[in-house]
Coordinates of C-alpha atoms in Angstrom, one line a residue:
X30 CA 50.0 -63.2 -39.7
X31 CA 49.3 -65.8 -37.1
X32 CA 45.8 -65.6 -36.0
X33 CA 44.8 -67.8 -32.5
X34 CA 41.3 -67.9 -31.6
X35 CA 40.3 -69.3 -27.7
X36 CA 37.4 -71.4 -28.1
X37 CA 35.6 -73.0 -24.8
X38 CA 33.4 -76.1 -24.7
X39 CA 30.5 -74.9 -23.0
X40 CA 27.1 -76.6 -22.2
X41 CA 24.4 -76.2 -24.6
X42 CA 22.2 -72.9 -23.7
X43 CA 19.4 -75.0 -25.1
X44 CA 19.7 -76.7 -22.0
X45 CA 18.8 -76.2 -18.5
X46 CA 22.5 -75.8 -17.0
X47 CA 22.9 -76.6 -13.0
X48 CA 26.1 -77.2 -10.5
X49 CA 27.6 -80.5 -9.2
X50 CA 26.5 -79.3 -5.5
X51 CA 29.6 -81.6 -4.5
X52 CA 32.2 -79.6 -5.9
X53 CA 30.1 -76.5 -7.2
X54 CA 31.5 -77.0 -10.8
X55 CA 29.2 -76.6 -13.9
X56 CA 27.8 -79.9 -14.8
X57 CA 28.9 -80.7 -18.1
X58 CA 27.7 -84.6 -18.3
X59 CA 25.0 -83.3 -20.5
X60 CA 25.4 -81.9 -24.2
X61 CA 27.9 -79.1 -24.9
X62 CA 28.9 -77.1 -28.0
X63 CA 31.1 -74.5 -29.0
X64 CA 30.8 -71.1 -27.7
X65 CA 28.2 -69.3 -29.9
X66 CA 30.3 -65.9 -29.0
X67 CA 34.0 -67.9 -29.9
X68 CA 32.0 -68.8 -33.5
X69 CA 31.8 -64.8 -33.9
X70 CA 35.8 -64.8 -32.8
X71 CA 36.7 -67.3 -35.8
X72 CA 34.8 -65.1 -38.1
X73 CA 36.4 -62.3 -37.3
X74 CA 39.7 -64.4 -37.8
X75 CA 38.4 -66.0 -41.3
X76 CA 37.0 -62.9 -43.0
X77 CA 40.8 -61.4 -42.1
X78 CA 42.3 -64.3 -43.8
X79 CA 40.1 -64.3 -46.6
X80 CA 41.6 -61.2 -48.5
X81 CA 45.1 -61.8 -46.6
X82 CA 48.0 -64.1 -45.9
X83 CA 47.4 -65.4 -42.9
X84 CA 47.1 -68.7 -41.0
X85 CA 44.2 -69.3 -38.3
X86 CA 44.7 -71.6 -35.4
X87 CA 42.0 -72.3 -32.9
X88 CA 43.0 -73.5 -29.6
X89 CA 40.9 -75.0 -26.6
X90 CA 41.3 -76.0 -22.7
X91 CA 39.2 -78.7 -21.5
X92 CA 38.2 -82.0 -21.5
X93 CA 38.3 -84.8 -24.1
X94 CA 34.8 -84.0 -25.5
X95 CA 36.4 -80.8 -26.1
X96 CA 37.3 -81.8 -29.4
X97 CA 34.1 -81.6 -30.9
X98 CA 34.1 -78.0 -30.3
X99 CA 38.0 -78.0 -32.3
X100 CA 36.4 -79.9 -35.1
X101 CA 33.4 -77.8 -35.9
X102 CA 36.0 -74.4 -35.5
X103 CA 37.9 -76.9 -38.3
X104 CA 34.9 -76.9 -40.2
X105 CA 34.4 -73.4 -40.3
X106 CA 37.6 -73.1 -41.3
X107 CA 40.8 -72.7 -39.3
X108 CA 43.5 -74.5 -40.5
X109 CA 44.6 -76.9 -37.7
X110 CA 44.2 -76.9 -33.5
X111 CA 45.6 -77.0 -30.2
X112 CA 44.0 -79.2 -27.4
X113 CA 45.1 -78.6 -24.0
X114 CA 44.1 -81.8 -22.4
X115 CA 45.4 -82.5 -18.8
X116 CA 43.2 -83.8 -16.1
X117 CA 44.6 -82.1 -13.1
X118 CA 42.9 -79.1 -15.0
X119 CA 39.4 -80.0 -13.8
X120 CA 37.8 -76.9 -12.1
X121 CA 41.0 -74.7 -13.2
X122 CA 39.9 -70.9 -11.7
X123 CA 40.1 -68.0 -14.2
X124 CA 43.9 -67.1 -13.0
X125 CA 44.8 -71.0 -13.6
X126 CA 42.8 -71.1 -16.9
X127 CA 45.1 -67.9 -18.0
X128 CA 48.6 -69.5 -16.9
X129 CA 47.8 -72.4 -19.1
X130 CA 46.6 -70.8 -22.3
X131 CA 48.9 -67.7 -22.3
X132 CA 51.9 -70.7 -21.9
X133 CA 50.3 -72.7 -24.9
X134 CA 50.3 -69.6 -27.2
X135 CA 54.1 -68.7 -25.9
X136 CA 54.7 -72.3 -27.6
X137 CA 52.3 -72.1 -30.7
X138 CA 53.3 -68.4 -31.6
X139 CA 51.0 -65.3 -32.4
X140 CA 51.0 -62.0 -34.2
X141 CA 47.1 -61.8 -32.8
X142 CA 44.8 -63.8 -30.4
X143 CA 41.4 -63.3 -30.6
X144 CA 38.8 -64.1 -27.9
X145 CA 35.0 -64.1 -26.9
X146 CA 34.1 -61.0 -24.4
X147 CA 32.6 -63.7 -21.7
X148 CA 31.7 -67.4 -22.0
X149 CA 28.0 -68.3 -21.4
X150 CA 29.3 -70.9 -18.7
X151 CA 31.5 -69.0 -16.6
X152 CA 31.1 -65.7 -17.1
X153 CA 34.0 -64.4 -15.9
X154 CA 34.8 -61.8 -18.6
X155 CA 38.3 -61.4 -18.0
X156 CA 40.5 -64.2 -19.8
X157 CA 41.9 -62.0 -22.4
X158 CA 43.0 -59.2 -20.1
X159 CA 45.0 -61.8 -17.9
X160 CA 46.4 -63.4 -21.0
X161 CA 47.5 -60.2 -22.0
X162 CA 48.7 -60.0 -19.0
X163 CA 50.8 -62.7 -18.6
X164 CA 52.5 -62.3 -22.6
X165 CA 53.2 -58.8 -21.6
X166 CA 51.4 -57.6 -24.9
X167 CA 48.6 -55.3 -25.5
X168 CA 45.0 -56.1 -25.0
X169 CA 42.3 -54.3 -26.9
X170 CA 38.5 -55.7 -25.5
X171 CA 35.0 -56.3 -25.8
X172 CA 35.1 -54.6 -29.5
X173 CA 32.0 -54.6 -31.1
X174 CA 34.0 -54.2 -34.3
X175 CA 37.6 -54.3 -35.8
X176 CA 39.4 -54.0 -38.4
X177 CA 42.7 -55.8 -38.1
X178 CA 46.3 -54.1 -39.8
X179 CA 49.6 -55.5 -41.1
X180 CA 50.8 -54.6 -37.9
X181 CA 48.3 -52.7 -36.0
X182 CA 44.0 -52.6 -35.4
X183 CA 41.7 -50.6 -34.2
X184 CA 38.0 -51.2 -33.0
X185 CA 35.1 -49.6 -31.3
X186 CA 34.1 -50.4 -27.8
X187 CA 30.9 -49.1 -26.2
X188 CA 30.3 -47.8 -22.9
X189 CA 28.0 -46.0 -20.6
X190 CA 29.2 -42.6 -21.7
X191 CA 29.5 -43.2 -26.0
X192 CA 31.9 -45.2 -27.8
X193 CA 35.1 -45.3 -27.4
X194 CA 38.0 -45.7 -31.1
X195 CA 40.6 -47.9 -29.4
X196 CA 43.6 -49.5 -31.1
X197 CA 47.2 -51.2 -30.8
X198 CA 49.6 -52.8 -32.3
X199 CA 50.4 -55.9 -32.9
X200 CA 51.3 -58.4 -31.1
X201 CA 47.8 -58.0 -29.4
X202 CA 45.1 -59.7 -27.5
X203 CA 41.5 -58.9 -28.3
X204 CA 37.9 -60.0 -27.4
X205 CA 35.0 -59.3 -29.4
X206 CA 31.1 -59.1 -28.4
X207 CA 27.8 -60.5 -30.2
X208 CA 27.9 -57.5 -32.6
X209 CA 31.2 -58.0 -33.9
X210 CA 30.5 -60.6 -36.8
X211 CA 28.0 -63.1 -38.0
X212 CA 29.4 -66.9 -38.0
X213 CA 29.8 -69.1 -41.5
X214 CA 28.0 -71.8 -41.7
X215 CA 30.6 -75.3 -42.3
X216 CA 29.9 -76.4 -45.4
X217 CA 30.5 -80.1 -46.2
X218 CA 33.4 -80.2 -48.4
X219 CA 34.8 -78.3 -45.4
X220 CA 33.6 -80.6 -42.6
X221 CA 35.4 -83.7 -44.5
X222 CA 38.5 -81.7 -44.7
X223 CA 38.2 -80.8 -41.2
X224 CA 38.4 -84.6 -40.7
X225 CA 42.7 -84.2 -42.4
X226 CA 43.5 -81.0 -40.5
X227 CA 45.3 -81.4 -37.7
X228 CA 45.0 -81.2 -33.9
X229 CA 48.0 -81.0 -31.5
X230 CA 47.4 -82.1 -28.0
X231 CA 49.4 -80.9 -25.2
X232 CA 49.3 -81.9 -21.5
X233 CA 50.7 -79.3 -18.5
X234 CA 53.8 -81.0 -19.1
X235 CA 54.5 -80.4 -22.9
X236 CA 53.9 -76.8 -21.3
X237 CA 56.0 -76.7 -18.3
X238 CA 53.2 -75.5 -16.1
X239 CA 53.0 -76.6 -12.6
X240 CA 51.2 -80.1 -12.6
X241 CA 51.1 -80.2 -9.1
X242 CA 47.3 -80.8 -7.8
X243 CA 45.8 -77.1 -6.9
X244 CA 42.9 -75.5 -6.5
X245 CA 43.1 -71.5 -6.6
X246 CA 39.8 -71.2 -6.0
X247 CA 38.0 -73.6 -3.4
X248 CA 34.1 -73.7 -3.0
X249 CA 32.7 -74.1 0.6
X250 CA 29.3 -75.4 -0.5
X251 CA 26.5 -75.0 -3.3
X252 CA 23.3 -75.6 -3.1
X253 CA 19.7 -75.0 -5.4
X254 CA 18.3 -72.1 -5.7
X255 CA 15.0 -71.7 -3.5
X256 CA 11.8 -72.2 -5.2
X257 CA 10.3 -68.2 -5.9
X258 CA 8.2 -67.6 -3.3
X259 CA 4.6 -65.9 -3.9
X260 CA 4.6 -61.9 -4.5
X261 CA 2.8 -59.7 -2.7
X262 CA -0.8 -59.1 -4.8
X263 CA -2.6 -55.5 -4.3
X264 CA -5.9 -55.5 -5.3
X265 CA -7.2 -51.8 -6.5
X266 CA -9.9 -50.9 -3.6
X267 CA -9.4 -47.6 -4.7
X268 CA -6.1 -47.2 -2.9
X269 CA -4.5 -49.1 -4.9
X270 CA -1.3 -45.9 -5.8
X271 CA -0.9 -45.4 -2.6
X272 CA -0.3 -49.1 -1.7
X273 CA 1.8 -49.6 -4.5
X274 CA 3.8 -45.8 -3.7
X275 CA 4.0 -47.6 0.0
X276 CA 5.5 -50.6 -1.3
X277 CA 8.2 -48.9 -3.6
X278 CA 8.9 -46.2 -0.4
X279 CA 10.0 -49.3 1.8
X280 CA 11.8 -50.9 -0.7
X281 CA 13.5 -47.8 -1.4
X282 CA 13.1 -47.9 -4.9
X283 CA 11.4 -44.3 -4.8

């Protein structure tokens, strides 16, 4: 089994996170980490490979400081990487972002790809699906468990009405949520291997993808949020219920 896990270098949640109000991208000049909720994807990968033959790749798109993020996935415990480095990438839209991962994996090879349900940059919550998409293989998301087969898994998803059992078979893309698994820490002996593993970089030309400048999505303008402005106080004068019933009625929130 060929296990690839997407893993994003996002800014650190720790910190306050704003737009570049010149191109409304994410400014990521500050510190940036791992993915707490791709840290839960390699577990899911490294507790399969733990009672089974399998090998675990983790695989990136970004930037050059996006090899932190590959080495502390190393640490945990995959056993090599794939950086897709290319700067015509910068501000790539969730359709471009798809067409350049789901070629790196047709290169790398995969019985399964696991992924985060939604990054806590973009948000977009649809990565998987597309690359599933584009492989023409099935897609099994936001699991909050599974358990992963020679050739097939199944996992429960929850929604509005229960939870559903869902499964497929393999070759599959999946995402997994917050409640799916608990990341290992890196212990030391494996951070200094990590340092030996190794790290393929490719470039959009290594994976015949367009490298012609783009933008699929263009922003028209950003700009700050407005300061909050002052609510409306009612101070109990004995009708303060039927101020506050008033208030609701012409918001209709009753």
């Amino acid at each position: 089994m060929k296990i690839v896990v997407l893993v994003k270098h996002v800014p650190d949640t720790w910190n306050e996170r704003t737009l570049d109000l010149n191109t409304g991208w994410i400014d990521r000049t500050g510190a940036a980490v791992i993915d707490e909720i791709n840290e839960r994807a390699l577990e899911v990968a490294l507790a399969y490979q733990d009672s089974h033959d399998a090998e675990v790749v983790v695989l990136t798109m970004g930037p050059e400081q996006a090899k932190d993020s590959l080495r502390k996935a190393l640490a945990m415990g995959a056993d090599s990487a794939v950086h897709v480095l290319d700067p015509l990438l910068a501000g790539a839209d969730l359709v471009r972002t798809a067409t350049v991962l789901a070629a790196a994996l047709r290169q790398t090879g995969f019985g399964l790809v696991i992924a985060g349900n939604e990054s806590t940059d973009g948000r977009g919550g649809v990565i998987a699906s597309m690359v599933a998409e584009l492989l023409g293989v099935s897609q099994a998301t936001n699991l909050n468990s599974v358990v992963i087969g020679v050739d097939a898994l199944h996992g429960e998803r929850a929604t509005e009405a229960g939870t559903l059992t869902v499964s497929s078979v393999l070759p599959a893309v999946i995402s997994i949520t917050e409640l799916s698994a608990t990341p290992r820490f890196a212990t030391f002996r494996n951070i200094m291997r990590a340092k030996k593993k190794p790290v393929v970089v490719m470039t959009l030309a290594d994976l015949a993808v367009d490298t012609a400048p783009r933008a699929d999505a263009i922003t028209l303008a950003a700009q700050r949020t407005p300061a909050r402005a002052a609510g409306i106080k009612i101070v109990d004068a004995g009708d303060a219920g039927t101020e506050l019933a008033g208030f609701l009625a012409g918001k209709r929130l009753i």
